[in-house]
PDB file of C-alpha atoms in Angstrom:
ATOM      1  CA  UNK A   1      42.026 -80.817 -74.525  1.00 69.00           C
ATOM      2  CA  UNK A   2      41.803 -82.327 -77.981  1.00 67.00           C
ATOM      3  CA  UNK A   3      42.437 -79.011 -80.687  1.00 88.00           C
ATOM      4  CA  UNK A   4      41.354 -79.711 -84.542  1.00 95.00           C
ATOM      5  CA  UNK A   5      40.687 -76.847 -86.791  1.00 96.00           C
ATOM      6  CA  UNK A   6      39.781 -75.734 -89.927  1.00 96.00           C
ATOM      7  CA  UNK A   7      40.998 -73.010 -92.521  1.00 91.00           C
ATOM      8  CA  UNK A   8      38.203 -71.494 -93.263  1.00 92.00           C
ATOM      9  CA  UNK A   9      34.564 -71.912 -91.159  1.00 94.00           C
ATOM     10  CA  UNK A  10      32.816 -70.752 -94.620  1.00 96.00           C
ATOM     11  CA  UNK A  11      34.091 -70.944 -98.656  1.00 97.00           C
ATOM     12  CA  UNK A  12      32.215 -69.389-101.247  1.00 98.00           C
ATOM     13  CA  UNK A  13      33.942 -71.081-104.916  1.00 97.00           C
ATOM     14  CA  UNK A  14      32.644 -70.593-108.382  1.00 98.00           C
ATOM     15  CA  UNK A  15      32.260 -74.548-109.907  1.00 98.00           C
ATOM     16  CA  UNK A  16      35.685 -76.117-111.579  1.00 97.00           C
ATOM     17  CA  UNK A  17      37.486 -73.930-108.979  1.00 97.00           C
ATOM     18  CA  UNK A  18      40.231 -76.469-107.225  1.00 97.00           C
ATOM     19  CA  UNK A  19      39.550 -76.212-104.117  1.00 97.00           C
ATOM     20  CA  UNK A  20      41.278 -77.061-100.889  1.00 97.00           C
ATOM     21  CA  UNK A  21      39.908 -77.904 -96.930  1.00 98.00           C
ATOM     22  CA  UNK A  22      42.983 -77.525 -94.381  1.00 97.00           C
ATOM     23  CA  UNK A  23      42.424 -79.468 -90.878  1.00 97.00           C
ATOM     24  CA  UNK A  24      44.951 -79.735 -88.341  1.00 97.00           C
ATOM     25  CA  UNK A  25      45.382 -81.634 -84.261  1.00 95.00           C
ATOM     26  CA  UNK A  26      47.548 -80.447 -82.126  1.00 92.00           C
ATOM     27  CA  UNK A  27      47.690 -83.568 -80.037  1.00 87.00           C
ATOM     28  CA  UNK A  28      50.014 -86.449 -82.005  1.00 89.00           C
ATOM     29  CA  UNK A  29      46.839 -88.575 -83.281  1.00 89.00           C
ATOM     30  CA  UNK A  30      47.227 -90.836 -85.973  1.00 90.00           C
ATOM     31  CA  UNK A  31      44.156 -91.281 -87.853  1.00 93.00           C
ATOM     32  CA  UNK A  32      42.456 -88.762 -89.747  1.00 96.00           C
ATOM     33  CA  UNK A  33      38.814 -88.592 -91.372  1.00 96.00           C
ATOM     34  CA  UNK A  34      37.147 -86.111 -93.808  1.00 97.00           C
ATOM     35  CA  UNK A  35      33.025 -86.068 -93.905  1.00 97.00           C
ATOM     36  CA  UNK A  36      30.249 -84.296 -95.479  1.00 97.00           C
ATOM     37  CA  UNK A  37      27.026 -83.090 -93.432  1.00 97.00           C
ATOM     38  CA  UNK A  38      24.190 -82.199 -95.599  1.00 96.00           C
ATOM     39  CA  UNK A  39      20.361 -82.566 -94.322  1.00 92.00           C
ATOM     40  CA  UNK A  40      18.295 -85.093 -94.261  1.00 89.00           C
ATOM     41  CA  UNK A  41      21.523 -87.399 -95.475  1.00 91.00           C
ATOM     42  CA  UNK A  42      23.475 -87.253 -92.779  1.00 91.00           C
ATOM     43  CA  UNK A  43      27.491 -87.093 -91.872  1.00 94.00           C
ATOM     44  CA  UNK A  44      29.531 -89.237 -94.816  1.00 94.00           C
ATOM     45  CA  UNK A  45      32.422 -90.537 -94.601  1.00 93.00           C
ATOM     46  CA  UNK A  46      34.623 -89.429 -97.571  1.00 96.00           C
ATOM     47  CA  UNK A  47      38.105 -90.337 -96.987  1.00 96.00           C
ATOM     48  CA  UNK A  48      40.822 -91.221 -93.697  1.00 95.00           C
ATOM     49  CA  UNK A  49      44.199 -91.522 -93.129  1.00 95.00           C
ATOM     50  CA  UNK A  50      45.673 -93.789 -90.193  1.00 92.00           C
ATOM     51  CA  UNK A  51      49.356 -92.612 -90.564  1.00 91.00           C
ATOM     52  CA  UNK A  52      51.457 -89.648 -93.431  1.00 94.00           C
ATOM     53  CA  UNK A  53      50.753 -90.613 -96.396  1.00 92.00           C
ATOM     54  CA  UNK A  54      48.626 -92.857 -95.710  1.00 93.00           C
ATOM     55  CA  UNK A  55      45.103 -92.518 -97.404  1.00 94.00           C
ATOM     56  CA  UNK A  56      42.267 -94.569 -97.201  1.00 93.00           C
ATOM     57  CA  UNK A  57      38.056 -94.221 -99.489  1.00 94.00           C
ATOM     58  CA  UNK A  58      35.749 -93.308 -97.285  1.00 92.00           C
ATOM     59  CA  UNK A  59      31.718 -94.393 -98.546  1.00 90.00           C
ATOM     60  CA  UNK A  60      31.288 -91.189-100.681  1.00 94.00           C
ATOM     61  CA  UNK A  61      34.989 -90.399-102.461  1.00 96.00           C
ATOM     62  CA  UNK A  62      34.158 -89.454-106.108  1.00 96.00           C
ATOM     63  CA  UNK A  63      34.940 -85.829-106.836  1.00 97.00           C
ATOM     64  CA  UNK A  64      37.623 -85.341-103.973  1.00 98.00           C
ATOM     65  CA  UNK A  65      41.430 -85.973-102.855  1.00 97.00           C
ATOM     66  CA  UNK A  66      43.137 -85.996 -99.801  1.00 97.00           C
ATOM     67  CA  UNK A  67      46.702 -85.579 -98.510  1.00 97.00           C
ATOM     68  CA  UNK A  68      48.554 -86.097 -95.776  1.00 97.00           C
ATOM     69  CA  UNK A  69      52.451 -84.798 -95.551  1.00 96.00           C
ATOM     70  CA  UNK A  70      52.715 -84.294 -91.708  1.00 96.00           C
ATOM     71  CA  UNK A  71      50.721 -85.703 -88.991  1.00 95.00           C
ATOM     72  CA  UNK A  72      49.560 -83.187 -87.641  1.00 96.00           C
ATOM     73  CA  UNK A  73      47.788 -82.342 -91.395  1.00 97.00           C
ATOM     74  CA  UNK A  74      44.985 -83.661 -93.570  1.00 97.00           C
ATOM     75  CA  UNK A  75      43.678 -81.688 -96.442  1.00 97.00           C
ATOM     76  CA  UNK A  76      40.948 -82.247 -98.210  1.00 98.00           C
ATOM     77  CA  UNK A  77      40.841 -81.302-101.974  1.00 98.00           C
ATOM     78  CA  UNK A  78      38.286 -81.116-105.151  1.00 97.00           C
ATOM     79  CA  UNK A  79      38.998 -81.464-107.930  1.00 94.00           C
ATOM     80  CA  UNK A  80      36.638 -79.190-109.704  1.00 97.00           C
ATOM     81  CA  UNK A  81      34.091 -78.405-107.406  1.00 98.00           C
ATOM     82  CA  UNK A  82      30.845 -78.640-108.208  1.00 98.00           C
ATOM     83  CA  UNK A  83      27.180 -77.118-106.785  1.00 98.00           C
ATOM     84  CA  UNK A  84      26.581 -80.875-105.208  1.00 97.00           C
ATOM     85  CA  UNK A  85      29.592 -80.770-103.527  1.00 98.00           C
ATOM     86  CA  UNK A  86      28.073 -77.636-101.275  1.00 98.00           C
ATOM     87  CA  UNK A  87      28.241 -78.822 -97.494  1.00 97.00           C
ATOM     88  CA  UNK A  88      29.380 -78.749 -94.314  1.00 97.00           C
ATOM     89  CA  UNK A  89      32.644 -80.327 -93.954  1.00 98.00           C
ATOM     90  CA  UNK A  90      34.216 -81.893 -90.963  1.00 98.00           C
ATOM     91  CA  UNK A  91      37.142 -82.947 -89.997  1.00 97.00           C
ATOM     92  CA  UNK A  92      38.311 -85.169 -87.291  1.00 96.00           C
ATOM     93  CA  UNK A  93      41.079 -87.156 -85.658  1.00 94.00           C
ATOM     94  CA  UNK A  94      40.519 -90.127 -83.239  1.00 91.00           C
ATOM     95  CA  UNK A  95      43.199 -91.874 -81.038  1.00 85.00           C
ATOM     96  CA  UNK A  96      41.414 -94.610 -79.481  1.00 83.00           C
ATOM     97  CA  UNK A  97      37.740 -94.749 -78.224  1.00 81.00           C
ATOM     98  CA  UNK A  98      38.091 -90.913 -78.802  1.00 87.00           C
ATOM     99  CA  UNK A  99      37.512 -88.661 -82.153  1.00 90.00           C
ATOM    100  CA  UNK A 100      37.211 -85.039 -81.828  1.00 93.00           C
ATOM    101  CA  UNK A 101      35.468 -82.859 -84.762  1.00 96.00           C
ATOM    102  CA  UNK A 102      36.810 -79.543 -85.668  1.00 97.00           C
ATOM    103  CA  UNK A 103      34.609 -76.830 -86.215  1.00 96.00           C
ATOM    104  CA  UNK A 104      33.702 -76.990 -89.463  1.00 97.00           C
ATOM    105  CA  UNK A 105      34.146 -75.311 -92.866  1.00 97.00           C
ATOM    106  CA  UNK A 106      30.471 -74.533 -94.770  1.00 97.00           C
ATOM    107  CA  UNK A 107      31.351 -74.431 -98.755  1.00 98.00           C
ATOM    108  CA  UNK A 108      29.015 -72.871-100.773  1.00 98.00           C
ATOM    109  CA  UNK A 109      30.102 -73.393-105.131  1.00 98.00           C
ATOM    110  CA  UNK A 110      28.099 -71.551-107.175  1.00 97.00           C
TER     111      UNK A 110
ATOM    112  CA  UNK B   1      26.166-102.555 -95.641  1.00 66.00           C
ATOM    113  CA  UNK B   2      26.340-100.815 -92.530  1.00 72.00           C
ATOM    114  CA  UNK B   3      23.479 -98.889 -91.122  1.00 88.00           C
ATOM    115  CA  UNK B   4      22.669 -97.310 -88.038  1.00 93.00           C
ATOM    116  CA  UNK B   5      18.651 -96.070 -87.623  1.00 95.00           C
ATOM    117  CA  UNK B   6      16.912 -92.711 -85.300  1.00 96.00           C
ATOM    118  CA  UNK B   7      14.030 -91.914 -85.013  1.00 92.00           C
ATOM    119  CA  UNK B   8      14.558 -88.810 -86.409  1.00 91.00           C
ATOM    120  CA  UNK B   9      12.103 -86.673 -84.129  1.00 91.00           C
ATOM    121  CA  UNK B  10      11.532 -84.361 -82.962  1.00 96.00           C
ATOM    122  CA  UNK B  11      11.548 -85.802 -78.966  1.00 97.00           C
ATOM    123  CA  UNK B  12      10.484 -83.638 -76.713  1.00 97.00           C
ATOM    124  CA  UNK B  13      10.628 -83.856 -73.141  1.00 97.00           C
ATOM    125  CA  UNK B  14       9.196 -81.580 -70.192  1.00 98.00           C
ATOM    126  CA  UNK B  15      12.265 -80.340 -68.021  1.00 98.00           C
ATOM    127  CA  UNK B  16      13.863 -82.304 -65.619  1.00 97.00           C
ATOM    128  CA  UNK B  17      12.154 -85.740 -67.319  1.00 98.00           C
ATOM    129  CA  UNK B  18      14.281 -88.403 -68.588  1.00 98.00           C
ATOM    130  CA  UNK B  19      15.125 -87.564 -72.177  1.00 98.00           C
ATOM    131  CA  UNK B  20      15.494 -91.587 -73.593  1.00 98.00           C
ATOM    132  CA  UNK B  21      17.066 -91.679 -77.028  1.00 98.00           C
ATOM    133  CA  UNK B  22      17.287 -94.946 -79.155  1.00 97.00           C
ATOM    134  CA  UNK B  23      19.452 -96.701 -82.120  1.00 96.00           C
ATOM    135  CA  UNK B  24      19.758 -99.879 -83.699  1.00 96.00           C
ATOM    136  CA  UNK B  25      22.420-101.222 -86.008  1.00 94.00           C
ATOM    137  CA  UNK B  26      22.933-103.389 -89.010  1.00 91.00           C
ATOM    138  CA  UNK B  27      25.913-104.519 -87.933  1.00 86.00           C
ATOM    139  CA  UNK B  28      26.626-107.267 -85.998  1.00 86.00           C
ATOM    140  CA  UNK B  29      30.546-107.084 -85.682  1.00 84.00           C
ATOM    141  CA  UNK B  30      30.370-103.691 -84.801  1.00 85.00           C
ATOM    142  CA  UNK B  31      32.362-103.164 -81.731  1.00 85.00           C
ATOM    143  CA  UNK B  32      32.359 -99.478 -79.789  1.00 91.00           C
ATOM    144  CA  UNK B  33      29.459 -97.169 -79.906  1.00 95.00           C
ATOM    145  CA  UNK B  34      29.461 -93.518 -79.706  1.00 96.00           C
ATOM    146  CA  UNK B  35      26.954 -91.097 -78.583  1.00 98.00           C
ATOM    147  CA  UNK B  36      27.973 -87.306 -79.808  1.00 97.00           C
ATOM    148  CA  UNK B  37      25.931 -84.124 -79.527  1.00 98.00           C
ATOM    149  CA  UNK B  38      25.682 -81.422 -81.815  1.00 97.00           C
ATOM    150  CA  UNK B  39      24.369 -78.173 -81.896  1.00 97.00           C
ATOM    151  CA  UNK B  40      22.934 -76.234 -84.835  1.00 94.00           C
ATOM    152  CA  UNK B  41      25.701 -74.685 -86.452  1.00 91.00           C
ATOM    153  CA  UNK B  42      27.772 -76.173 -84.342  1.00 94.00           C
ATOM    154  CA  UNK B  43      30.107 -79.820 -85.184  1.00 95.00           C
ATOM    155  CA  UNK B  44      29.302 -82.810 -83.493  1.00 97.00           C
ATOM    156  CA  UNK B  45      31.009 -83.314 -79.300  1.00 95.00           C
ATOM    157  CA  UNK B  46      31.840 -87.090 -77.933  1.00 95.00           C
ATOM    158  CA  UNK B  47      29.350 -86.991 -74.861  1.00 96.00           C
ATOM    159  CA  UNK B  48      30.212 -90.793 -74.595  1.00 96.00           C
ATOM    160  CA  UNK B  49      31.352 -94.441 -75.525  1.00 94.00           C
ATOM    161  CA  UNK B  50      30.275 -98.312 -74.863  1.00 95.00           C
ATOM    162  CA  UNK B  51      31.468-101.417 -76.309  1.00 92.00           C
ATOM    163  CA  UNK B  52      30.358-103.644 -73.544  1.00 93.00           C
ATOM    164  CA  UNK B  53      26.559-104.664 -72.904  1.00 95.00           C
ATOM    165  CA  UNK B  54      25.501-103.186 -70.114  1.00 96.00           C
ATOM    166  CA  UNK B  55      25.028 -99.434 -69.152  1.00 97.00           C
ATOM    167  CA  UNK B  56      27.238 -96.976 -68.177  1.00 97.00           C
ATOM    168  CA  UNK B  57      26.669 -93.606 -66.822  1.00 97.00           C
ATOM    169  CA  UNK B  58      28.532 -90.463 -66.879  1.00 96.00           C
ATOM    170  CA  UNK B  59      27.103 -87.624 -65.027  1.00 97.00           C
ATOM    171  CA  UNK B  60      22.965 -87.108 -65.818  1.00 98.00           C
ATOM    172  CA  UNK B  61      23.985 -89.528 -69.274  1.00 98.00           C
ATOM    173  CA  UNK B  62      23.650 -93.295 -69.367  1.00 98.00           C
ATOM    174  CA  UNK B  63      24.565 -95.434 -72.191  1.00 98.00           C
ATOM    175  CA  UNK B  64      22.738 -98.654 -72.999  1.00 98.00           C
ATOM    176  CA  UNK B  65      24.132-101.622 -75.105  1.00 97.00           C
ATOM    177  CA  UNK B  66      22.547-104.888 -75.832  1.00 96.00           C
ATOM    178  CA  UNK B  67      24.349-106.469 -78.639  1.00 94.00           C
ATOM    179  CA  UNK B  68      21.927-109.411 -79.000  1.00 94.00           C
ATOM    180  CA  UNK B  69      18.925-106.815 -80.156  1.00 94.00           C
ATOM    181  CA  UNK B  70      21.411-104.415 -82.157  1.00 94.00           C
ATOM    182  CA  UNK B  71      20.239-101.489 -80.230  1.00 95.00           C
ATOM    183  CA  UNK B  72      21.695 -98.874 -77.967  1.00 97.00           C
ATOM    184  CA  UNK B  73      20.190 -95.848 -76.024  1.00 98.00           C
ATOM    185  CA  UNK B  74      21.254 -92.500 -74.110  1.00 98.00           C
ATOM    186  CA  UNK B  75      19.687 -91.509 -71.900  1.00 98.00           C
ATOM    187  CA  UNK B  76      19.542 -88.018 -70.659  1.00 98.00           C
ATOM    188  CA  UNK B  77      18.437 -87.326 -66.248  1.00 98.00           C
ATOM    189  CA  UNK B  78      17.147 -83.940 -65.154  1.00 98.00           C
ATOM    190  CA  UNK B  79      16.855 -83.052 -68.831  1.00 98.00           C
ATOM    191  CA  UNK B  80      17.661 -79.447 -68.978  1.00 97.00           C
ATOM    192  CA  UNK B  81      16.645 -76.471 -72.038  1.00 97.00           C
ATOM    193  CA  UNK B  82      20.620 -76.577 -72.846  1.00 97.00           C
ATOM    194  CA  UNK B  83      20.080 -80.010 -73.589  1.00 98.00           C
ATOM    195  CA  UNK B  84      18.397 -79.518 -76.307  1.00 98.00           C
ATOM    196  CA  UNK B  85      20.193 -80.530 -79.451  1.00 98.00           C
ATOM    197  CA  UNK B  86      20.622 -82.910 -82.299  1.00 97.00           C
ATOM    198  CA  UNK B  87      21.813 -86.312 -80.702  1.00 98.00           C
ATOM    199  CA  UNK B  88      23.818 -88.698 -82.551  1.00 97.00           C
ATOM    200  CA  UNK B  89      24.918 -92.296 -82.080  1.00 97.00           C
ATOM    201  CA  UNK B  90      27.984 -93.752 -84.543  1.00 95.00           C
ATOM    202  CA  UNK B  91      29.940 -97.344 -84.667  1.00 93.00           C
ATOM    203  CA  UNK B  92      32.583 -98.231 -85.157  1.00 88.00           C
ATOM    204  CA  UNK B  93      33.442-101.779 -86.500  1.00 72.00           C
ATOM    205  CA  UNK B  94      37.099-101.978 -88.066  1.00 67.00           C
ATOM    206  CA  UNK B  95      38.986-100.727 -84.387  1.00 59.00           C
ATOM    207  CA  UNK B  96      39.328 -97.158 -84.598  1.00 60.00           C
ATOM    208  CA  UNK B  97      41.284 -97.011 -87.931  1.00 67.00           C
ATOM    209  CA  UNK B  98      38.413 -96.834 -90.610  1.00 75.00           C
ATOM    210  CA  UNK B  99      35.841 -94.079 -89.605  1.00 84.00           C
ATOM    211  CA  UNK B 100      32.703 -94.311 -87.359  1.00 90.00           C
ATOM    212  CA  UNK B 101      29.573 -94.839 -89.230  1.00 91.00           C
ATOM    213  CA  UNK B 102      26.903 -92.393 -87.612  1.00 94.00           C
ATOM    214  CA  UNK B 103      22.895 -93.112 -87.370  1.00 95.00           C
ATOM    215  CA  UNK B 104      21.332 -89.229 -89.381  1.00 95.00           C
ATOM    216  CA  UNK B 105      20.101 -87.996 -85.657  1.00 96.00           C
ATOM    217  CA  UNK B 106      17.242 -87.385 -83.049  1.00 97.00           C
ATOM    218  CA  UNK B 107      16.510 -83.906 -82.732  1.00 97.00           C
ATOM    219  CA  UNK B 108      15.856 -83.796 -79.064  1.00 98.00           C
ATOM    220  CA  UNK B 109      13.770 -80.704 -77.311  1.00 98.00           C
ATOM    221  CA  UNK B 110      14.055 -80.371 -73.532  1.00 97.00           C
ATOM    222  CA  UNK B 111      10.321 -78.093 -72.818  1.00 96.00           C
ATOM    223  CA  UNK B 112      11.429 -75.468 -69.806  1.00 92.00           C
TER     224      UNK B 112
END
């Protein structure tokens, strides 16, 4: 069974803080992704990575960065959190035609 | 710009009937198509994928793809109350490495 885990289910941060969201997968998948999901806007791709130390911008990368130092771990970084980054953040990993999501982190920025 | 359109619903279907969920897309280069189910407060779960024209069956689920008309559908036979969820259609144009493009989902309600 593929397992994608995320470091926190719920997180509350203050405006201007640096925020780290961690994602780990245990199936040796090369491709990993970060999405955010907002009511009325659906799932939107922030960043993705197809190999260690490789990263590509998705559709909405502004205000975010990522890090992939090990194959199993993909981190999303909010350099200076803002209230418009309050959202559900979903990590996913993929092999072939199967993309699996982690449980999500609901981030609130106050 | 890749776009995936779904009727947001809610779509209400009586228990035991067939639920039909539809999705249209704009990018003719799209190669693979996916259906996910998402319960409230949970992350999306992969139901099935399809990449060839025609039907693909998996248990009570059938995915249908028509690339000429640019639509994908999901049929759920013998609908159960536990099928009540939001169903997300997604497509992949890049061969797998660059993420999926998702529709906003259809909210399905199965009425006992």
